Amino acid sequence: MGGREGGPVPHAFRLAVDALRAARPRPEVELEPARPPQRLAPYAYAVEAAAVEDGDDLADGRLVLLHDPAGHEAWQGTFRLVTLVRAELEPEMAADPLLPEVCWSWLTGALEARGLSFDAASGTVTRAGSYYFGGLAERRPATQIEIRASWTPREDRGGVPDTAAHLAAWGDLLCQVAGLPPSGPGPLDRGAGVVSLPQRRGPHHP
């Protein structure tokens, strides 16, 4: 739990971090604390995670909780969640022109599926391809999708967001980008255009 200000850590931030530490995402998500950024907000906490199947990392990501007790105009609140999610795709899937829009809808859909309210969501979806030649020509082309996003979680009457639920939704996003099936019934499981990306079943190297 990082803070660039002296003095005690704000109570609301402490409660939000405690909820993140106690949260248990779905079993395919391996989660661990990470060093938080120091300059984005007065207080910050971060976790890193990988979606794993049969010992292979199919997607990885980072989730950062920021807090500014004075509020932040661009955030429209005092808390902000920032994420980076990456996964390797089969080239034919990455060529889908609707892929960026679909990936962005997975983020907002994962939050909405758990009944979470949020504001000021923004971000980018990037796909990049690597092709190998010469001594590396035997390697298959590799294409990676990357989602960078941030959003403001709504706070309760005590000024604390439900960070555990947001972490669970983020874990759902990580698994969906990894190509893993949904974990249980809910809006993300009811068909109607909801798909998971078919992944290359092998180690993921960010």
PDB file of C-alpha atoms in Angstrom:
ATOM      1  CA  MET A   1       0.000   0.000   0.000  1.00  0.00           C
ATOM      2  CA  GLY A   2       1.792   3.089  -1.235  1.00  0.00           C
ATOM      3  CA  GLY A   3       1.372   6.763  -0.350  1.00  0.00           C
ATOM      4  CA  ARG A   4       3.492   9.740  -1.143  1.00  0.00           C
ATOM      5  CA  GLU A   5       2.094  11.812   1.713  1.00  0.00           C
ATOM      6  CA  GLY A   6       3.200  11.626   5.310  1.00  0.00           C
ATOM      7  CA  GLY A   7       0.801  10.887   8.130  1.00  0.00           C
ATOM      8  CA  PRO A   8      -1.800   8.165   8.527  1.00  0.00           C
ATOM      9  CA  VAL A   9      -3.345   6.363   5.570  1.00  0.00           C
ATOM     10  CA  PRO A  10      -6.971   7.483   4.988  1.00  0.00           C
ATOM     11  CA  HIS A  11      -9.501   5.117   6.533  1.00  0.00           C
ATOM     12  CA  ALA A  12     -11.495   4.745   3.291  1.00  0.00           C
ATOM     13  CA  PHE A  13      -8.380   3.763   1.349  1.00  0.00           C
ATOM     14  CA  ARG A  14      -7.353   1.284   4.034  1.00  0.00           C
ATOM     15  CA  LEU A  15     -10.771  -0.394   3.903  1.00  0.00           C
ATOM     16  CA  ALA A  16     -10.673  -0.527   0.102  1.00  0.00           C
ATOM     17  CA  VAL A  17      -7.227  -2.143   0.146  1.00  0.00           C
ATOM     18  CA  ASP A  18      -8.212  -4.613   2.874  1.00  0.00           C
ATOM     19  CA  ALA A  19     -11.117  -5.735   0.683  1.00  0.00           C
ATOM     20  CA  LEU A  20      -8.764  -6.250  -2.270  1.00  0.00           C
ATOM     21  CA  ARG A  21      -6.388  -8.301  -0.138  1.00  0.00           C
ATOM     22  CA  ALA A  22      -9.215 -10.493   1.137  1.00  0.00           C
ATOM     23  CA  ALA A  23     -10.847 -11.016  -2.270  1.00  0.00           C
ATOM     24  CA  ARG A  24     -10.667 -14.456  -3.879  1.00  0.00           C
ATOM     25  CA  PRO A  25     -11.050 -14.412  -7.674  1.00  0.00           C
ATOM     26  CA  ARG A  26     -11.976 -17.503  -9.660  1.00  0.00           C
ATOM     27  CA  PRO A  27      -9.452 -20.365  -9.309  1.00  0.00           C
ATOM     28  CA  GLU A  28      -7.857 -19.911 -12.731  1.00  0.00           C
ATOM     29  CA  VAL A  29      -6.595 -16.462 -11.655  1.00  0.00           C
ATOM     30  CA  GLU A  30      -3.271 -16.440  -9.821  1.00  0.00           C
ATOM     31  CA  LEU A  31      -2.986 -13.159  -7.943  1.00  0.00           C
ATOM     32  CA  GLU A  32      -0.166 -11.442  -6.070  1.00  0.00           C
ATOM     33  CA  PRO A  33       0.606  -7.915  -4.774  1.00  0.00           C
ATOM     34  CA  ALA A  34       2.739  -5.645  -6.955  1.00  0.00           C
ATOM     35  CA  ARG A  35       4.674  -2.443  -6.483  1.00  0.00           C
ATOM     36  CA  PRO A  36       2.208   0.438  -6.970  1.00  0.00           C
ATOM     37  CA  PRO A  37       2.974   3.533  -9.041  1.00  0.00           C
ATOM     38  CA  GLN A  38       4.190   6.495  -7.009  1.00  0.00           C
ATOM     39  CA  ARG A  39       3.117   9.535  -9.035  1.00  0.00           C
ATOM     40  CA  LEU A  40      -0.426   8.919 -10.218  1.00  0.00           C
ATOM     41  CA  ALA A  41      -2.174   9.666  -6.917  1.00  0.00           C
ATOM     42  CA  PRO A  42      -1.379  10.345  -3.246  1.00  0.00           C
ATOM     43  CA  TYR A  43      -2.238   6.716  -2.398  1.00  0.00           C
ATOM     44  CA  ALA A  44      -2.003   3.599  -4.537  1.00  0.00           C
ATOM     45  CA  TYR A  45      -2.183  -0.195  -4.288  1.00  0.00           C
ATOM     46  CA  ALA A  46      -1.538  -2.709  -7.070  1.00  0.00           C
ATOM     47  CA  VAL A  47      -1.919  -6.398  -7.862  1.00  0.00           C
ATOM     48  CA  GLU A  48      -0.710  -8.542 -10.750  1.00  0.00           C
ATOM     49  CA  ALA A  49      -2.454 -11.655 -12.019  1.00  0.00           C
ATOM     50  CA  ALA A  50      -2.325 -14.372 -14.650  1.00  0.00           C
ATOM     51  CA  ALA A  51      -5.084 -16.559 -16.032  1.00  0.00           C
ATOM     52  CA  VAL A  52      -3.621 -20.061 -15.942  1.00  0.00           C
ATOM     53  CA  GLU A  53      -4.785 -23.365 -17.413  1.00  0.00           C
ATOM     54  CA  ASP A  54      -2.795 -26.606 -17.195  1.00  0.00           C
ATOM     55  CA  GLY A  55       0.230 -24.653 -16.026  1.00  0.00           C
ATOM     56  CA  ASP A  56       0.184 -22.261 -18.999  1.00  0.00           C
ATOM     57  CA  ASP A  57      -0.241 -18.494 -18.622  1.00  0.00           C
ATOM     58  CA  LEU A  58      -2.929 -17.581 -21.167  1.00  0.00           C
ATOM     59  CA  ALA A  59      -3.290 -13.913 -20.174  1.00  0.00           C
ATOM     60  CA  ASP A  60      -1.779 -11.575 -17.632  1.00  0.00           C
ATOM     61  CA  GLY A  61      -2.643  -8.213 -16.197  1.00  0.00           C
ATOM     62  CA  ARG A  62      -2.204  -5.556 -13.574  1.00  0.00           C
ATOM     63  CA  LEU A  63      -4.862  -3.718 -11.559  1.00  0.00           C
ATOM     64  CA  VAL A  64      -4.059  -0.498  -9.681  1.00  0.00           C
ATOM     65  CA  LEU A  65      -6.265   1.225  -7.109  1.00  0.00           C
ATOM     66  CA  LEU A  66      -5.656   4.977  -6.845  1.00  0.00           C
ATOM     67  CA  HIS A  67      -6.997   7.312  -4.161  1.00  0.00           C
ATOM     68  CA  ASP A  68      -6.976  11.077  -3.839  1.00  0.00           C
ATOM     69  CA  PRO A  69      -8.909  12.199  -0.722  1.00  0.00           C
ATOM     70  CA  ALA A  70      -9.322  15.671  -2.234  1.00  0.00           C
ATOM     71  CA  GLY A  71     -11.086  14.249  -5.264  1.00  0.00           C
ATOM     72  CA  HIS A  72     -10.052  14.387  -8.894  1.00  0.00           C
ATOM     73  CA  GLU A  73     -12.082  16.205 -11.520  1.00  0.00           C
ATOM     74  CA  ALA A  74     -11.220  13.803 -14.352  1.00  0.00           C
ATOM     75  CA  TRP A  75     -12.066  10.797 -12.178  1.00  0.00           C
ATOM     76  CA  GLN A  76     -15.393  12.209 -10.982  1.00  0.00           C
ATOM     77  CA  GLY A  77     -14.584  10.768  -7.557  1.00  0.00           C
ATOM     78  CA  THR A  78     -11.817  10.036  -5.057  1.00  0.00           C
ATOM     79  CA  PHE A  79     -10.957   6.506  -6.248  1.00  0.00           C
ATOM     80  CA  ARG A  80      -9.814   5.236  -9.638  1.00  0.00           C
ATOM     81  CA  LEU A  81      -9.061   1.756 -10.964  1.00  0.00           C
ATOM     82  CA  VAL A  82      -6.468   1.390 -13.722  1.00  0.00           C
ATOM     83  CA  THR A  83      -5.730  -1.830 -15.583  1.00  0.00           C
ATOM     84  CA  LEU A  84      -3.579  -3.446 -18.229  1.00  0.00           C
ATOM     85  CA  VAL A  85      -4.603  -6.865 -19.605  1.00  0.00           C
ATOM     86  CA  ARG A  86      -2.643  -8.794 -22.265  1.00  0.00           C
ATOM     87  CA  ALA A  87      -3.112 -12.080 -24.098  1.00  0.00           C
ATOM     88  CA  GLU A  88      -1.715 -13.812 -27.158  1.00  0.00           C
ATOM     89  CA  LEU A  89      -4.149 -14.685 -29.946  1.00  0.00           C
ATOM     90  CA  GLU A  90      -4.315 -16.822 -33.004  1.00  0.00           C
ATOM     91  CA  PRO A  91      -3.592 -14.556 -36.018  1.00  0.00           C
ATOM     92  CA  GLU A  92      -6.920 -15.263 -37.688  1.00  0.00           C
ATOM     93  CA  MET A  93      -8.820 -14.132 -34.594  1.00  0.00           C
ATOM     94  CA  ALA A  94      -6.720 -10.994 -34.294  1.00  0.00           C
ATOM     95  CA  ALA A  95      -7.655 -10.077 -37.874  1.00  0.00           C
ATOM     96  CA  ASP A  96     -11.322  -9.657 -36.919  1.00  0.00           C
ATOM     97  CA  PRO A  97     -12.098  -5.955 -37.524  1.00  0.00           C
ATOM     98  CA  LEU A  98     -14.559  -5.915 -34.614  1.00  0.00           C
ATOM     99  CA  LEU A  99     -12.037  -7.274 -32.118  1.00  0.00           C
ATOM    100  CA  PRO A 100     -11.255  -3.937 -30.380  1.00  0.00           C
ATOM    101  CA  GLU A 101     -14.943  -3.125 -29.852  1.00  0.00           C
ATOM    102  CA  VAL A 102     -15.612  -6.638 -28.566  1.00  0.00           C
ATOM    103  CA  CYS A 103     -12.719  -6.482 -26.097  1.00  0.00           C
ATOM    104  CA  TRP A 104     -13.864  -3.121 -24.757  1.00  0.00           C
ATOM    105  CA  SER A 105     -17.400  -4.448 -24.320  1.00  0.00           C
ATOM    106  CA  TRP A 106     -15.975  -7.302 -22.231  1.00  0.00           C
ATOM    107  CA  LEU A 107     -14.627  -4.810 -19.697  1.00  0.00           C
ATOM    108  CA  THR A 108     -17.861  -2.878 -19.282  1.00  0.00           C
ATOM    109  CA  GLY A 109     -19.878  -6.086 -19.506  1.00  0.00           C
ATOM    110  CA  ALA A 110     -17.844  -7.751 -16.751  1.00  0.00           C
ATOM    111  CA  LEU A 111     -18.570  -4.832 -14.421  1.00  0.00           C
ATOM    112  CA  GLU A 112     -22.244  -4.670 -15.327  1.00  0.00           C
ATOM    113  CA  ALA A 113     -22.649  -8.453 -14.968  1.00  0.00           C
ATOM    114  CA  ARG A 114     -21.760  -8.110 -11.269  1.00  0.00           C
ATOM    115  CA  GLY A 115     -24.119  -5.191 -10.795  1.00  0.00           C
ATOM    116  CA  LEU A 116     -21.328  -2.641 -10.359  1.00  0.00           C
ATOM    117  CA  SER A 117     -21.795   1.056 -11.009  1.00  0.00           C
ATOM    118  CA  PHE A 118     -18.926   3.095 -12.383  1.00  0.00           C
ATOM    119  CA  ASP A 119     -18.159   6.430 -14.023  1.00  0.00           C
ATOM    120  CA  ALA A 120     -15.742   7.970 -16.529  1.00  0.00           C
ATOM    121  CA  ALA A 121     -14.554   4.725 -18.122  1.00  0.00           C
ATOM    122  CA  SER A 122     -11.875   5.218 -20.764  1.00  0.00           C
ATOM    123  CA  GLY A 123      -9.142   3.220 -22.408  1.00  0.00           C
ATOM    124  CA  THR A 124      -7.531   1.712 -25.481  1.00  0.00           C
ATOM    125  CA  VAL A 125      -7.450  -1.701 -27.146  1.00  0.00           C
ATOM    126  CA  THR A 126      -4.278  -2.475 -29.106  1.00  0.00           C
ATOM    127  CA  ARG A 127      -3.363  -5.469 -31.234  1.00  0.00           C
ATOM    128  CA  ALA A 128       0.158  -6.091 -32.451  1.00  0.00           C
ATOM    129  CA  GLY A 129       1.578  -8.846 -34.657  1.00  0.00           C
ATOM    130  CA  SER A 130       5.054 -10.380 -34.762  1.00  0.00           C
ATOM    131  CA  TYR A 131       6.340 -12.310 -37.797  1.00  0.00           C
ATOM    132  CA  TYR A 132       9.602 -14.247 -37.825  1.00  0.00           C
ATOM    133  CA  PHE A 133      12.225 -14.578 -40.553  1.00  0.00           C
ATOM    134  CA  GLY A 134      15.661 -16.040 -41.164  1.00  0.00           C
ATOM    135  CA  GLY A 135      16.855 -18.136 -38.255  1.00  0.00           C
ATOM    136  CA  LEU A 136      13.506 -17.635 -36.526  1.00  0.00           C
ATOM    137  CA  ALA A 137      11.373 -18.524 -39.548  1.00  0.00           C
ATOM    138  CA  GLU A 138      10.165 -21.777 -37.966  1.00  0.00           C
ATOM    139  CA  ARG A 139       8.322 -19.861 -35.256  1.00  0.00           C
ATOM    140  CA  ARG A 140       4.625 -19.217 -35.740  1.00  0.00           C
ATOM    141  CA  PRO A 141       3.401 -15.631 -36.116  1.00  0.00           C
ATOM    142  CA  ALA A 142       2.301 -14.177 -32.781  1.00  0.00           C
ATOM    143  CA  THR A 143      -0.412 -11.591 -32.218  1.00  0.00           C
ATOM    144  CA  GLN A 144      -1.114  -9.934 -28.884  1.00  0.00           C
ATOM    145  CA  ILE A 145      -4.151  -8.031 -27.670  1.00  0.00           C
ATOM    146  CA  GLU A 146      -3.680  -5.387 -24.998  1.00  0.00           C
ATOM    147  CA  ILE A 147      -6.409  -3.591 -23.060  1.00  0.00           C
ATOM    148  CA  ARG A 148      -5.507  -0.457 -21.110  1.00  0.00           C
ATOM    149  CA  ALA A 149      -8.403   1.059 -19.217  1.00  0.00           C
ATOM    150  CA  SER A 150      -9.459   3.032 -16.175  1.00  0.00           C
ATOM    151  CA  TRP A 151     -12.770   3.699 -14.462  1.00  0.00           C
ATOM    152  CA  THR A 152     -14.140   5.262 -11.277  1.00  0.00           C
ATOM    153  CA  PRO A 153     -15.924   2.827  -8.954  1.00  0.00           C
ATOM    154  CA  ARG A 154     -19.006   4.226  -7.233  1.00  0.00           C
ATOM    155  CA  GLU A 155     -18.555   4.686  -3.491  1.00  0.00           C
ATOM    156  CA  ASP A 156     -20.976   3.672  -0.758  1.00  0.00           C
ATOM    157  CA  ARG A 157     -22.301   6.090   1.853  1.00  0.00           C
ATOM    158  CA  GLY A 158     -19.100   5.650   3.802  1.00  0.00           C
ATOM    159  CA  GLY A 159     -17.054   6.765   0.825  1.00  0.00           C
ATOM    160  CA  VAL A 160     -15.646   3.287   0.105  1.00  0.00           C
ATOM    161  CA  PRO A 161     -16.031   1.437  -3.225  1.00  0.00           C
ATOM    162  CA  ASP A 162     -16.691  -2.317  -3.388  1.00  0.00           C
ATOM    163  CA  THR A 163     -13.160  -3.109  -4.520  1.00  0.00           C
ATOM    164  CA  ALA A 164     -13.560  -6.857  -3.953  1.00  0.00           C
ATOM    165  CA  ALA A 165     -16.395  -6.990  -6.484  1.00  0.00           C
ATOM    166  CA  HIS A 166     -14.431  -4.881  -8.956  1.00  0.00           C
ATOM    167  CA  LEU A 167     -11.493  -7.264  -8.583  1.00  0.00           C
ATOM    168  CA  ALA A 168     -13.810 -10.206  -9.270  1.00  0.00           C
ATOM    169  CA  ALA A 169     -15.106  -8.497 -12.417  1.00  0.00           C
ATOM    170  CA  TRP A 170     -11.546  -7.786 -13.494  1.00  0.00           C
ATOM    171  CA  GLY A 171     -10.732 -11.470 -13.004  1.00  0.00           C
ATOM    172  CA  ASP A 172     -13.701 -12.331 -15.225  1.00  0.00           C
ATOM    173  CA  LEU A 173     -12.285 -10.028 -17.903  1.00  0.00           C
ATOM    174  CA  LEU A 174      -8.842 -11.593 -17.615  1.00  0.00           C
ATOM    175  CA  CYS A 175     -10.275 -15.086 -18.048  1.00  0.00           C
ATOM    176  CA  GLN A 176     -12.472 -14.082 -20.960  1.00  0.00           C
ATOM    177  CA  VAL A 177      -9.541 -12.522 -22.801  1.00  0.00           C
ATOM    178  CA  ALA A 178      -7.629 -15.742 -22.075  1.00  0.00           C
ATOM    179  CA  GLY A 179     -10.344 -17.750 -23.827  1.00  0.00           C
ATOM    180  CA  LEU A 180     -11.569 -19.496 -20.680  1.00  0.00           C
ATOM    181  CA  PRO A 181     -15.306 -20.219 -20.278  1.00  0.00           C
ATOM    182  CA  PRO A 182     -17.461 -18.163 -17.888  1.00  0.00           C
ATOM    183  CA  SER A 183     -17.407 -19.383 -14.297  1.00  0.00           C
ATOM    184  CA  GLY A 184     -21.137 -19.348 -13.612  1.00  0.00           C
ATOM    185  CA  PRO A 185     -24.588 -18.090 -14.623  1.00  0.00           C
ATOM    186  CA  GLY A 186     -24.981 -14.406 -15.338  1.00  0.00           C
ATOM    187  CA  PRO A 187     -25.348 -11.885 -18.149  1.00  0.00           C
ATOM    188  CA  LEU A 188     -21.986 -12.865 -19.623  1.00  0.00           C
ATOM    189  CA  ASP A 189     -23.128 -16.479 -20.001  1.00  0.00           C
ATOM    190  CA  ARG A 190     -26.353 -15.958 -21.901  1.00  0.00           C
ATOM    191  CA  GLY A 191     -25.100 -16.064 -25.452  1.00  0.00           C
ATOM    192  CA  ALA A 192     -26.240 -13.101 -27.553  1.00  0.00           C
ATOM    193  CA  GLY A 193     -22.895 -12.288 -29.090  1.00  0.00           C
ATOM    194  CA  VAL A 194     -20.736 -13.051 -26.059  1.00  0.00           C
ATOM    195  CA  VAL A 195     -17.642 -14.956 -27.145  1.00  0.00           C
ATOM    196  CA  SER A 196     -14.261 -15.856 -25.739  1.00  0.00           C
ATOM    197  CA  LEU A 197     -11.085 -15.639 -27.767  1.00  0.00           C
ATOM    198  CA  PRO A 198      -9.559 -18.959 -28.846  1.00  0.00           C
ATOM    199  CA  GLN A 199      -6.061 -18.926 -27.441  1.00  0.00           C
ATOM    200  CA  ARG A 200      -2.850 -20.629 -28.439  1.00  0.00           C
ATOM    201  CA  ARG A 201      -2.475 -23.300 -25.759  1.00  0.00           C
ATOM    202  CA  GLY A 202       1.074 -22.641 -24.747  1.00  0.00           C
ATOM    203  CA  PRO A 203       3.119 -20.450 -22.435  1.00  0.00           C
ATOM    204  CA  HIS A 204       2.381 -16.749 -22.659  1.00  0.00           C
ATOM    205  CA  HIS A 205       5.326 -14.415 -22.790  1.00  0.00           C
ATOM    206  CA  PRO A 206       4.405 -10.731 -22.305  1.00  0.00           C
TER     207      PRO A 206
END
